[in-house]
């Protein structure tokens, strides 16, 4: 039999009121969902960033073909990297989960063999059987996102950044938005991708090319991760302010609701004090009740939230080439902040309120 002084006894006897308060505590998961949304653009760059840690992209500024050829020879002679010549840059955007279009890294190879070499280096699975000059290859998620299928053709009428007509001839299983094109030698634009050989880091390649930049008048794409981080940082700053505002609103609103509930229990706690229950036991009871309701909100609400997120991902987002991850440290921190902003003041203020209860007032 449940003891009347236990935390669960009060919750059982006041189900309707407690369910409403538990729901208010559950609203902290709004901050968690917001954290998943605001970090989603960064999630989509994780795979390209991983690739860029194994390669360097460089092109000739002056347009001197002989000079750039000597540079590539020097790279090959160094034994530090595999050289893949690139054609003109082609690219188009995909649709983000936040409603705006997002650009993406793409590579244009001069031969199918160069693309094979790239795939072998990066561990990319692809069917090369139909590839040829004029082929486009994209990741499965990218293809779903822009609703393109094998055999579809795109050109300048699709996007002004597509320089010729391409046919989607293969789809990779890469976990992100990746795009590749195959053209021919006539499209060579004095640019190259340098893929680190085994035992060589991207930093070594960058340092090596840096030493040759002035000699060959080169442009080296650098600080790729920093560029992505700087673009995403404003979203995280805005989100942080929103979370703080939400935490304050929840703290004020939930606290006001609990004030009314505990005011109705003033006589109950006055009796406890009159029969000799210690202040410590009273505080323990109040804290226990609040933690019980909070625990139900976190566990039961979390189960409902993640089930809903699972269904949303599988029924809505995945078919559209989008997704939300289930966990991110920023999202977890945000929901914890909202929860603590509510529960800690409640423990202090309700304990102080009930410790002032006096049977003489009745």
mmCIF file of N, CA and C in Angstrom, residues 206-333:
data_model
loop_
_atom_site.group_PDB
_atom_site.id
_atom_site.type_symbol
_atom_site.label_atom_id
_atom_site.label_comp_id
_atom_site.label_asym_id
_atom_site.label_seq_id
_atom_site.Cartn_x
_atom_site.Cartn_y
_atom_site.Cartn_z
ATOM 1 N N UNK A 206 48.878 20.390 -47.820
ATOM 2 C CA UNK A 206 48.696 21.843 -47.795
ATOM 3 C C UNK A 206 50.040 22.545 -47.616
ATOM 4 N N UNK A 207 50.826 22.036 -46.683
ATOM 5 C CA UNK A 207 52.133 22.657 -46.445
ATOM 6 C C UNK A 207 53.017 22.569 -47.688
ATOM 7 N N UNK A 208 52.953 21.417 -48.367
ATOM 8 C CA UNK A 208 53.749 21.213 -49.572
ATOM 9 C C UNK A 208 53.339 22.208 -50.655
ATOM 10 N N UNK A 209 52.020 22.343 -50.878
ATOM 11 C CA UNK A 209 51.529 23.259 -51.914
ATOM 12 C C UNK A 209 51.812 24.704 -51.536
ATOM 13 N N UNK A 210 51.700 25.018 -50.244
ATOM 14 C CA UNK A 210 52.006 26.385 -49.789
ATOM 15 C C UNK A 210 53.413 26.800 -50.198
ATOM 16 N N UNK A 211 54.310 25.853 -50.092
ATOM 17 C CA UNK A 211 55.685 26.165 -50.445
ATOM 18 C C UNK A 211 55.882 26.436 -51.937
ATOM 19 N N UNK A 212 54.866 26.056 -52.740
ATOM 20 C CA UNK A 212 54.974 26.232 -54.191
ATOM 21 C C UNK A 212 54.000 27.283 -54.733
ATOM 22 N N UNK A 213 53.203 27.899 -53.862
ATOM 23 C CA UNK A 213 52.156 28.819 -54.307
ATOM 24 C C UNK A 213 52.706 29.980 -55.128
ATOM 25 N N UNK A 214 53.698 30.639 -54.584
ATOM 26 C CA UNK A 214 54.252 31.811 -55.278
ATOM 27 C C UNK A 214 55.022 31.405 -56.535
ATOM 28 N N UNK A 215 55.713 30.287 -56.450
ATOM 29 C CA UNK A 215 56.513 29.824 -57.584
ATOM 30 C C UNK A 215 55.629 29.547 -58.803
ATOM 31 N N UNK A 216 54.454 28.954 -58.565
ATOM 32 C CA UNK A 216 53.598 28.569 -59.687
ATOM 33 C C UNK A 216 52.312 29.406 -59.785
ATOM 34 N N UNK A 217 52.200 30.417 -58.916
ATOM 35 C CA UNK A 217 51.019 31.292 -58.944
ATOM 36 C C UNK A 217 49.725 30.481 -58.794
ATOM 37 N N UNK A 218 49.580 29.819 -57.638
ATOM 38 C CA UNK A 218 48.485 28.883 -57.406
ATOM 39 C C UNK A 218 47.441 29.441 -56.445
ATOM 40 N N UNK A 219 46.243 28.912 -56.571
ATOM 41 C CA UNK A 219 45.197 29.166 -55.566
ATOM 42 C C UNK A 219 44.873 27.835 -54.893
ATOM 43 N N UNK A 220 44.957 27.807 -53.580
ATOM 44 C CA UNK A 220 44.684 26.596 -52.813
ATOM 45 C C UNK A 220 43.471 26.844 -51.922
ATOM 46 N N UNK A 221 42.453 25.994 -52.075
ATOM 47 C CA UNK A 221 41.267 26.137 -51.231
ATOM 48 C C UNK A 221 41.613 25.664 -49.830
ATOM 49 N N UNK A 222 41.540 26.600 -48.884
ATOM 50 C CA UNK A 222 41.957 26.314 -47.517
ATOM 51 C C UNK A 222 40.832 26.581 -46.525
ATOM 52 N N UNK A 223 41.051 26.134 -45.281
ATOM 53 C CA UNK A 223 40.144 26.419 -44.162
ATOM 54 C C UNK A 223 38.701 26.043 -44.496
ATOM 55 N N UNK A 224 38.521 24.897 -45.141
ATOM 56 C CA UNK A 224 37.181 24.475 -45.535
ATOM 57 C C UNK A 224 36.278 24.316 -44.314
ATOM 58 N N UNK A 225 36.774 23.642 -43.279
ATOM 59 C CA UNK A 225 35.964 23.435 -42.078
ATOM 60 C C UNK A 225 35.622 24.759 -41.401
ATOM 61 N N UNK A 226 36.580 25.682 -41.368
ATOM 62 C CA UNK A 226 36.324 26.984 -40.742
ATOM 63 C C UNK A 226 35.275 27.766 -41.512
ATOM 64 N N UNK A 227 35.292 27.652 -42.840
ATOM 65 C CA UNK A 227 34.298 28.343 -43.648
ATOM 66 C C UNK A 227 32.895 27.827 -43.346
ATOM 67 N N UNK A 228 32.755 26.513 -43.233
ATOM 68 C CA UNK A 228 31.454 25.918 -42.917
ATOM 69 C C UNK A 228 31.019 26.338 -41.521
ATOM 70 N N UNK A 229 31.939 26.282 -40.570
ATOM 71 C CA UNK A 229 31.609 26.652 -39.182
ATOM 72 C C UNK A 229 31.168 28.104 -39.080
ATOM 73 N N UNK A 230 31.840 28.986 -39.812
ATOM 74 C CA UNK A 230 31.496 30.410 -39.756
ATOM 75 C C UNK A 230 30.106 30.674 -40.335
ATOM 76 N N UNK A 231 29.687 29.866 -41.312
ATOM 77 C CA UNK A 231 28.362 30.035 -41.901
ATOM 78 C C UNK A 231 27.267 29.536 -40.972
ATOM 79 N N UNK A 232 27.581 28.516 -40.195
ATOM 80 C CA UNK A 232 26.587 27.914 -39.306
ATOM 81 C C UNK A 232 26.520 28.633 -37.959
ATOM 82 N N UNK A 233 27.598 29.289 -37.571
ATOM 83 C CA UNK A 233 27.681 29.923 -36.250
ATOM 84 C C UNK A 233 26.539 30.894 -35.959
ATOM 85 N N UNK A 234 26.130 31.774 -36.894
ATOM 86 C CA UNK A 234 25.016 32.693 -36.590
ATOM 87 C C UNK A 234 23.727 31.965 -36.218
ATOM 88 N N UNK A 235 23.454 30.824 -36.855
ATOM 89 C CA UNK A 235 22.264 30.042 -36.514
ATOM 90 C C UNK A 235 22.325 29.574 -35.062
ATOM 91 N N UNK A 236 23.506 29.129 -34.636
ATOM 92 C CA UNK A 236 23.652 28.634 -33.269
ATOM 93 C C UNK A 236 23.530 29.767 -32.251
ATOM 94 N N UNK A 237 24.026 30.950 -32.600
ATOM 95 C CA UNK A 237 23.914 32.097 -31.691
ATOM 96 C C UNK A 237 22.450 32.486 -31.516
ATOM 97 N N UNK A 238 21.718 32.574 -32.630
ATOM 98 C CA UNK A 238 20.292 32.909 -32.563
ATOM 99 C C UNK A 238 19.541 31.853 -31.746
ATOM 100 N N UNK A 239 19.866 30.596 -32.000
ATOM 101 C CA UNK A 239 19.208 29.500 -31.286
ATOM 102 C C UNK A 239 19.485 29.591 -29.784
ATOM 103 N N UNK A 240 20.710 29.930 -29.402
ATOM 104 C CA UNK A 240 21.058 30.052 -27.978
ATOM 105 C C UNK A 240 20.195 31.097 -27.288
ATOM 106 N N UNK A 241 20.017 32.243 -27.923
ATOM 107 C CA UNK A 241 19.161 33.281 -27.338
ATOM 108 C C UNK A 241 17.709 32.810 -27.219
ATOM 109 N N UNK A 242 17.239 32.081 -28.232
ATOM 110 C CA UNK A 242 15.869 31.567 -28.205
ATOM 111 C C UNK A 242 15.693 30.560 -27.065
ATOM 112 N N UNK A 243 16.691 29.691 -26.874
ATOM 113 C CA UNK A 243 16.617 28.699 -25.800
ATOM 114 C C UNK A 243 16.590 29.383 -24.428
ATOM 115 N N UNK A 244 17.430 30.395 -24.262
ATOM 116 C CA UNK A 244 17.440 31.124 -22.989
ATOM 117 C C UNK A 244 16.075 31.774 -22.739
ATOM 118 N N UNK A 245 15.509 32.381 -23.781
ATOM 119 C CA UNK A 245 14.181 32.996 -23.660
ATOM 120 C C UNK A 245 13.133 31.943 -23.324
ATOM 121 N N UNK A 246 13.194 30.783 -23.993
ATOM 122 C CA UNK A 246 12.245 29.705 -23.726
ATOM 123 C C UNK A 246 12.382 29.201 -22.293
ATOM 124 N N UNK A 247 13.634 29.091 -21.816
ATOM 125 C CA UNK A 247 13.866 28.625 -20.451
ATOM 126 C C UNK A 247 13.252 29.590 -19.436
ATOM 127 N N UNK A 248 13.398 30.887 -19.679
ATOM 128 C CA UNK A 248 12.821 31.894 -18.771
ATOM 129 C C UNK A 248 11.293 31.825 -18.790
ATOM 130 N N UNK A 249 10.721 31.731 -19.992
ATOM 131 C CA UNK A 249 9.259 31.661 -20.119
ATOM 132 C C UNK A 249 8.715 30.415 -19.423
ATOM 133 N N UNK A 250 9.384 29.272 -19.644
ATOM 134 C CA UNK A 250 8.942 28.045 -18.991
ATOM 135 C C UNK A 250 9.058 28.139 -17.475
ATOM 136 N N UNK A 251 10.167 28.718 -17.003
ATOM 137 C CA UNK A 251 10.375 28.839 -15.564
ATOM 138 C C UNK A 251 9.268 29.672 -14.923
ATOM 139 N N UNK A 252 8.932 30.794 -15.555
ATOM 140 C CA UNK A 252 7.892 31.682 -15.012
ATOM 141 C C UNK A 252 6.519 31.022 -15.084
ATOM 142 N N UNK A 253 6.191 30.437 -16.240
ATOM 143 C CA UNK A 253 4.865 29.853 -16.449
ATOM 144 C C UNK A 253 4.624 28.646 -15.558
ATOM 145 N N UNK A 254 5.574 27.721 -15.558
ATOM 146 C CA UNK A 254 5.409 26.503 -14.756
ATOM 147 C C UNK A 254 5.411 26.838 -13.273
ATOM 148 N N UNK A 255 6.269 27.771 -12.865
ATOM 149 C CA UNK A 255 6.315 28.161 -11.464
ATOM 150 C C UNK A 255 4.976 28.740 -11.013
ATOM 151 N N UNK A 256 4.364 29.559 -11.894
ATOM 152 C CA UNK A 256 3.054 30.146 -11.558
ATOM 153 C C UNK A 256 1.999 29.062 -11.387
ATOM 154 N N UNK A 257 2.064 28.021 -12.241
ATOM 155 C CA UNK A 257 1.092 26.924 -12.134
ATOM 156 C C UNK A 257 1.289 26.153 -10.833
ATOM 157 N N UNK A 258 2.524 25.945 -10.425
ATOM 158 C CA UNK A 258 2.798 25.204 -9.203
ATOM 159 C C UNK A 258 2.462 26.025 -7.960
ATOM 160 N N UNK A 259 2.550 27.342 -8.054
ATOM 161 C CA UNK A 259 2.183 28.196 -6.921
ATOM 162 C C UNK A 259 0.737 27.930 -6.536
ATOM 163 N N UNK A 260 -0.146 27.934 -7.551
ATOM 164 C CA UNK A 260 -1.561 27.697 -7.279
ATOM 165 C C UNK A 260 -1.794 26.320 -6.687
ATOM 166 N N UNK A 261 -1.089 25.302 -7.204
ATOM 167 C CA UNK A 261 -1.290 23.948 -6.717
ATOM 168 C C UNK A 261 -0.858 23.822 -5.262
ATOM 169 N N UNK A 262 0.269 24.416 -4.920
ATOM 170 C CA UNK A 262 0.766 24.278 -3.559
ATOM 171 C C UNK A 262 0.039 25.194 -2.576
ATOM 172 N N UNK A 263 -0.543 26.281 -3.046
ATOM 173 C CA UNK A 263 -1.353 27.119 -2.169
ATOM 174 C C UNK A 263 -2.555 26.348 -1.645
ATOM 175 N N UNK A 264 -3.111 25.482 -2.498
ATOM 176 C CA UNK A 264 -4.245 24.663 -2.091
ATOM 177 C C UNK A 264 -3.839 23.611 -1.051
ATOM 178 N N UNK A 265 -2.545 23.371 -0.932
ATOM 179 C CA UNK A 265 -2.044 22.353 -0.003
ATOM 180 C C UNK A 265 -1.457 22.986 1.269
ATOM 181 N N UNK A 266 -1.729 24.275 1.442
ATOM 182 C CA UNK A 266 -1.168 24.981 2.602
ATOM 183 C C UNK A 266 -1.577 24.301 3.903
ATOM 184 N N UNK A 267 -2.868 23.915 4.009
ATOM 185 C CA UNK A 267 -3.365 23.276 5.234
ATOM 186 C C UNK A 267 -2.691 21.924 5.438
ATOM 187 N N UNK A 268 -2.488 21.174 4.337
ATOM 188 C CA UNK A 268 -1.846 19.854 4.419
ATOM 189 C C UNK A 268 -0.468 19.967 5.058
ATOM 190 N N UNK A 269 0.327 20.934 4.619
ATOM 191 C CA UNK A 269 1.686 21.064 5.147
ATOM 192 C C UNK A 269 1.688 21.681 6.543
ATOM 193 N N UNK A 270 0.658 22.469 6.839
ATOM 194 C CA UNK A 270 0.533 23.002 8.205
ATOM 195 C C UNK A 270 0.297 21.855 9.187
ATOM 196 N N UNK A 271 -0.498 20.872 8.765
ATOM 197 C CA UNK A 271 -0.743 19.695 9.608
ATOM 198 C C UNK A 271 0.539 18.904 9.797
ATOM 199 N N UNK A 272 1.304 18.731 8.720
ATOM 200 C CA UNK A 272 2.572 18.007 8.827
ATOM 201 C C UNK A 272 3.468 18.641 9.883
ATOM 202 N N UNK A 273 3.540 19.940 9.831
ATOM 203 C CA UNK A 273 4.398 20.634 10.788
ATOM 204 C C UNK A 273 3.851 20.511 12.201
ATOM 205 N N UNK A 274 2.497 20.544 12.339
ATOM 206 C CA UNK A 274 1.871 20.482 13.668
ATOM 207 C C UNK A 274 2.089 19.130 14.330
ATOM 208 N N UNK A 275 2.182 18.066 13.528
ATOM 209 C CA UNK A 275 2.351 16.732 14.122
ATOM 210 C C UNK A 275 3.826 16.350 14.258
ATOM 211 N N UNK A 276 4.702 17.308 13.987
ATOM 212 C CA UNK A 276 6.109 17.093 14.278
ATOM 213 C C UNK A 276 6.976 16.613 13.139
ATOM 214 N N UNK A 277 6.457 16.645 11.893
ATOM 215 C CA UNK A 277 7.293 16.282 10.758
ATOM 216 C C UNK A 277 8.376 17.349 10.600
ATOM 217 N N UNK A 278 9.610 16.916 10.478
ATOM 218 C CA UNK A 278 10.727 17.865 10.419
ATOM 219 C C UNK A 278 10.734 18.644 9.109
ATOM 220 N N UNK A 279 11.393 19.783 9.149
ATOM 221 C CA UNK A 279 11.508 20.593 7.933
ATOM 222 C C UNK A 279 12.226 19.813 6.835
ATOM 223 N N UNK A 280 13.221 19.035 7.222
ATOM 224 C CA UNK A 280 13.968 18.248 6.248
ATOM 225 C C UNK A 280 13.077 17.239 5.531
ATOM 226 N N UNK A 281 12.175 16.595 6.286
ATOM 227 C CA UNK A 281 11.269 15.615 5.685
ATOM 228 C C UNK A 281 10.272 16.294 4.757
ATOM 229 N N UNK A 282 9.827 17.491 5.138
ATOM 230 C CA UNK A 282 8.882 18.231 4.296
ATOM 231 C C UNK A 282 9.553 18.632 2.981
ATOM 232 N N UNK A 283 10.783 19.150 3.093
ATOM 233 C CA UNK A 283 11.517 19.530 1.883
ATOM 234 C C UNK A 283 11.753 18.292 1.007
ATOM 235 N N UNK A 284 12.094 17.173 1.642
ATOM 236 C CA UNK A 284 12.327 15.937 0.902
ATOM 237 C C UNK A 284 11.079 15.506 0.146
ATOM 238 N N UNK A 285 9.901 15.658 0.800
ATOM 239 C CA UNK A 285 8.643 15.296 0.137
ATOM 240 C C UNK A 285 8.387 16.187 -1.078
ATOM 241 N N UNK A 286 8.574 17.489 -0.904
ATOM 242 C CA UNK A 286 8.321 18.424 -2.014
ATOM 243 C C UNK A 286 9.277 18.159 -3.171
ATOM 244 N N UNK A 287 10.557 18.017 -2.837
ATOM 245 C CA UNK A 287 11.557 17.737 -3.883
ATOM 246 C C UNK A 287 11.247 16.419 -4.576
ATOM 247 N N UNK A 288 10.835 15.413 -3.796
ATOM 248 C CA UNK A 288 10.488 14.115 -4.368
ATOM 249 C C UNK A 288 9.317 14.211 -5.337
ATOM 250 N N UNK A 289 8.292 14.984 -4.970
ATOM 251 C CA UNK A 289 7.133 15.157 -5.851
ATOM 252 C C UNK A 289 7.536 15.829 -7.162
ATOM 253 N N UNK A 290 8.321 16.875 -7.043
ATOM 254 C CA UNK A 290 8.740 17.610 -8.238
ATOM 255 C C UNK A 290 9.630 16.754 -9.133
ATOM 256 N N UNK A 291 10.557 16.020 -8.512
ATOM 257 C CA UNK A 291 11.442 15.159 -9.309
ATOM 258 C C UNK A 291 10.667 14.014 -9.953
ATOM 259 N N UNK A 292 9.642 13.527 -9.243
ATOM 260 C CA UNK A 292 8.812 12.462 -9.803
ATOM 261 C C UNK A 292 8.090 12.948 -11.058
ATOM 262 N N UNK A 293 7.459 14.129 -10.949
ATOM 263 C CA UNK A 293 6.745 14.680 -12.104
ATOM 264 C C UNK A 293 7.714 15.006 -13.226
ATOM 265 N N UNK A 294 8.875 15.525 -12.860
ATOM 266 C CA UNK A 294 9.868 15.854 -13.871
ATOM 267 C C UNK A 294 10.393 14.582 -14.540
ATOM 268 N N UNK A 295 10.625 13.541 -13.740
ATOM 269 C CA UNK A 295 11.104 12.283 -14.300
ATOM 270 C C UNK A 295 10.100 11.670 -15.265
ATOM 271 N N UNK A 296 8.817 11.728 -14.908
ATOM 272 C CA UNK A 296 7.773 11.214 -15.809
ATOM 273 C C UNK A 296 7.768 12.021 -17.103
ATOM 274 N N UNK A 297 7.887 13.345 -16.979
ATOM 275 C CA UNK A 297 7.892 14.212 -18.167
ATOM 276 C C UNK A 297 9.082 13.887 -19.068
ATOM 277 N N UNK A 298 10.258 13.675 -18.456
ATOM 278 C CA UNK A 298 11.469 13.415 -19.236
ATOM 279 C C UNK A 298 11.424 12.040 -19.894
ATOM 280 N N UNK A 299 11.047 11.006 -19.127
ATOM 281 C CA UNK A 299 11.090 9.640 -19.643
ATOM 282 C C UNK A 299 9.912 9.334 -20.572
ATOM 283 N N UNK A 300 8.700 9.566 -20.083
ATOM 284 C CA UNK A 300 7.527 9.289 -20.905
ATOM 285 C C UNK A 300 7.469 10.253 -22.091
ATOM 286 N N UNK A 301 7.710 11.537 -21.801
ATOM 287 C CA UNK A 301 7.709 12.537 -22.873
ATOM 288 C C UNK A 301 8.802 12.257 -23.882
ATOM 289 N N UNK A 302 9.968 11.818 -23.396
ATOM 290 C CA UNK A 302 11.063 11.488 -24.315
ATOM 291 C C UNK A 302 10.705 10.332 -25.225
ATOM 292 N N UNK A 303 10.043 9.312 -24.653
ATOM 293 C CA UNK A 303 9.616 8.183 -25.468
ATOM 294 C C UNK A 303 8.661 8.615 -26.567
ATOM 295 N N UNK A 304 7.698 9.458 -26.209
ATOM 296 C CA UNK A 304 6.734 9.964 -27.200
ATOM 297 C C UNK A 304 7.446 10.818 -28.247
ATOM 298 N N UNK A 305 8.364 11.665 -27.775
ATOM 299 C CA UNK A 305 9.085 12.563 -28.685
ATOM 300 C C UNK A 305 9.905 11.776 -29.705
ATOM 301 N N UNK A 306 10.674 10.798 -29.238
ATOM 302 C CA UNK A 306 11.553 10.066 -30.157
ATOM 303 C C UNK A 306 10.770 9.126 -31.071
ATOM 304 N N UNK A 307 9.640 8.626 -30.595
ATOM 305 C CA UNK A 307 8.774 7.848 -31.481
ATOM 306 C C UNK A 307 8.237 8.736 -32.597
ATOM 307 N N UNK A 308 7.795 9.944 -32.212
ATOM 308 C CA UNK A 308 7.307 10.893 -33.214
ATOM 309 C C UNK A 308 8.396 11.285 -34.202
ATOM 310 N N UNK A 309 9.623 11.483 -33.701
ATOM 311 C CA UNK A 309 10.739 11.844 -34.570
ATOM 312 C C UNK A 309 11.071 10.697 -35.517
ATOM 313 N N UNK A 310 11.024 9.469 -35.014
ATOM 314 C CA UNK A 310 11.287 8.299 -35.848
ATOM 315 C C UNK A 310 10.271 8.212 -36.995
ATOM 316 N N UNK A 311 9.001 8.397 -36.670
ATOM 317 C CA UNK A 311 7.952 8.332 -37.691
ATOM 318 C C UNK A 311 8.097 9.487 -38.683
ATOM 319 N N UNK A 312 8.425 10.674 -38.180
ATOM 320 C CA UNK A 312 8.600 11.848 -39.038
ATOM 321 C C UNK A 312 9.752 11.633 -40.014
ATOM 322 N N UNK A 313 10.858 11.075 -39.508
ATOM 323 C CA UNK A 313 12.010 10.801 -40.370
ATOM 324 C C UNK A 313 11.654 9.791 -41.457
ATOM 325 N N UNK A 314 11.045 8.675 -41.053
ATOM 326 C CA UNK A 314 10.819 7.580 -41.993
ATOM 327 C C UNK A 314 9.654 7.811 -42.944
ATOM 328 N N UNK A 315 8.654 8.536 -42.508
ATOM 329 C CA UNK A 315 7.475 8.728 -43.358
ATOM 330 C C UNK A 315 7.514 10.019 -44.165
ATOM 331 N N UNK A 316 8.238 11.019 -43.664
ATOM 332 C CA UNK A 316 8.217 12.335 -44.315
ATOM 333 C C UNK A 316 9.586 12.742 -44.855
ATOM 334 N N UNK A 317 10.608 12.706 -44.019
ATOM 335 C CA UNK A 317 11.894 13.278 -44.401
ATOM 336 C C UNK A 317 12.731 12.365 -45.299
ATOM 337 N N UNK A 318 12.910 11.103 -44.918
ATOM 338 C CA UNK A 318 13.754 10.211 -45.728
ATOM 339 C C UNK A 318 13.277 10.111 -47.172
ATOM 340 N N UNK A 319 11.966 9.952 -47.427
ATOM 341 C CA UNK A 319 11.520 9.889 -48.833
ATOM 342 C C UNK A 319 11.801 11.166 -49.614
ATOM 343 N N UNK A 320 11.946 12.296 -48.889
ATOM 344 C CA UNK A 320 12.225 13.572 -49.555
ATOM 345 C C UNK A 320 13.712 13.906 -49.570
ATOM 346 N N UNK A 321 14.550 12.947 -49.193
ATOM 347 C CA UNK A 321 15.991 13.183 -49.198
ATOM 348 C C UNK A 321 16.443 14.127 -48.105
ATOM 349 N N UNK A 322 15.765 14.091 -46.964
ATOM 350 C CA UNK A 322 16.139 14.919 -45.816
ATOM 351 C C UNK A 322 16.143 14.036 -44.576
ATOM 352 N N UNK A 323 16.650 14.566 -43.484
ATOM 353 C CA UNK A 323 16.630 13.797 -42.250
ATOM 354 C C UNK A 323 16.937 14.700 -41.062
ATOM 355 N N UNK A 324 16.546 14.243 -39.879
ATOM 356 C CA UNK A 324 16.967 14.856 -38.626
ATOM 357 C C UNK A 324 17.659 13.774 -37.815
ATOM 358 N N UNK A 325 18.823 14.082 -37.309
ATOM 359 C CA UNK A 325 19.494 13.107 -36.467
ATOM 360 C C UNK A 325 18.744 13.024 -35.133
ATOM 361 N N UNK A 326 18.978 11.971 -34.380
ATOM 362 C CA UNK A 326 18.253 11.763 -33.126
ATOM 363 C C UNK A 326 18.950 12.379 -31.923
ATOM 364 N N UNK A 327 20.234 12.674 -32.083
ATOM 365 C CA UNK A 327 20.968 13.230 -30.941
ATOM 366 C C UNK A 327 21.986 14.246 -31.414
ATOM 367 N N UNK A 328 22.107 15.297 -30.643
ATOM 368 C CA UNK A 328 23.205 16.246 -30.815
ATOM 369 C C UNK A 328 23.486 16.869 -29.449
ATOM 370 N N UNK A 329 24.755 17.018 -29.075
ATOM 371 C CA UNK A 329 25.073 17.582 -27.754
ATOM 372 C C UNK A 329 24.406 18.930 -27.493
ATOM 373 N N UNK A 330 24.313 19.785 -28.514
ATOM 374 C CA UNK A 330 23.685 21.094 -28.328
ATOM 375 C C UNK A 330 22.208 20.949 -27.985
ATOM 376 N N UNK A 331 21.532 20.006 -28.635
ATOM 377 C CA UNK A 331 20.116 19.774 -28.351
ATOM 378 C C UNK A 331 19.937 19.255 -26.927
ATOM 379 N N UNK A 332 20.803 18.328 -26.505
ATOM 380 C CA UNK A 332 20.731 17.791 -25.146
ATOM 381 C C UNK A 332 20.987 18.890 -24.118
ATOM 382 N N UNK A 333 22.000 19.707 -24.365
ATOM 383 C CA UNK A 333 22.302 20.812 -23.447
ATOM 384 C C UNK A 333 21.107 21.759 -23.315
#
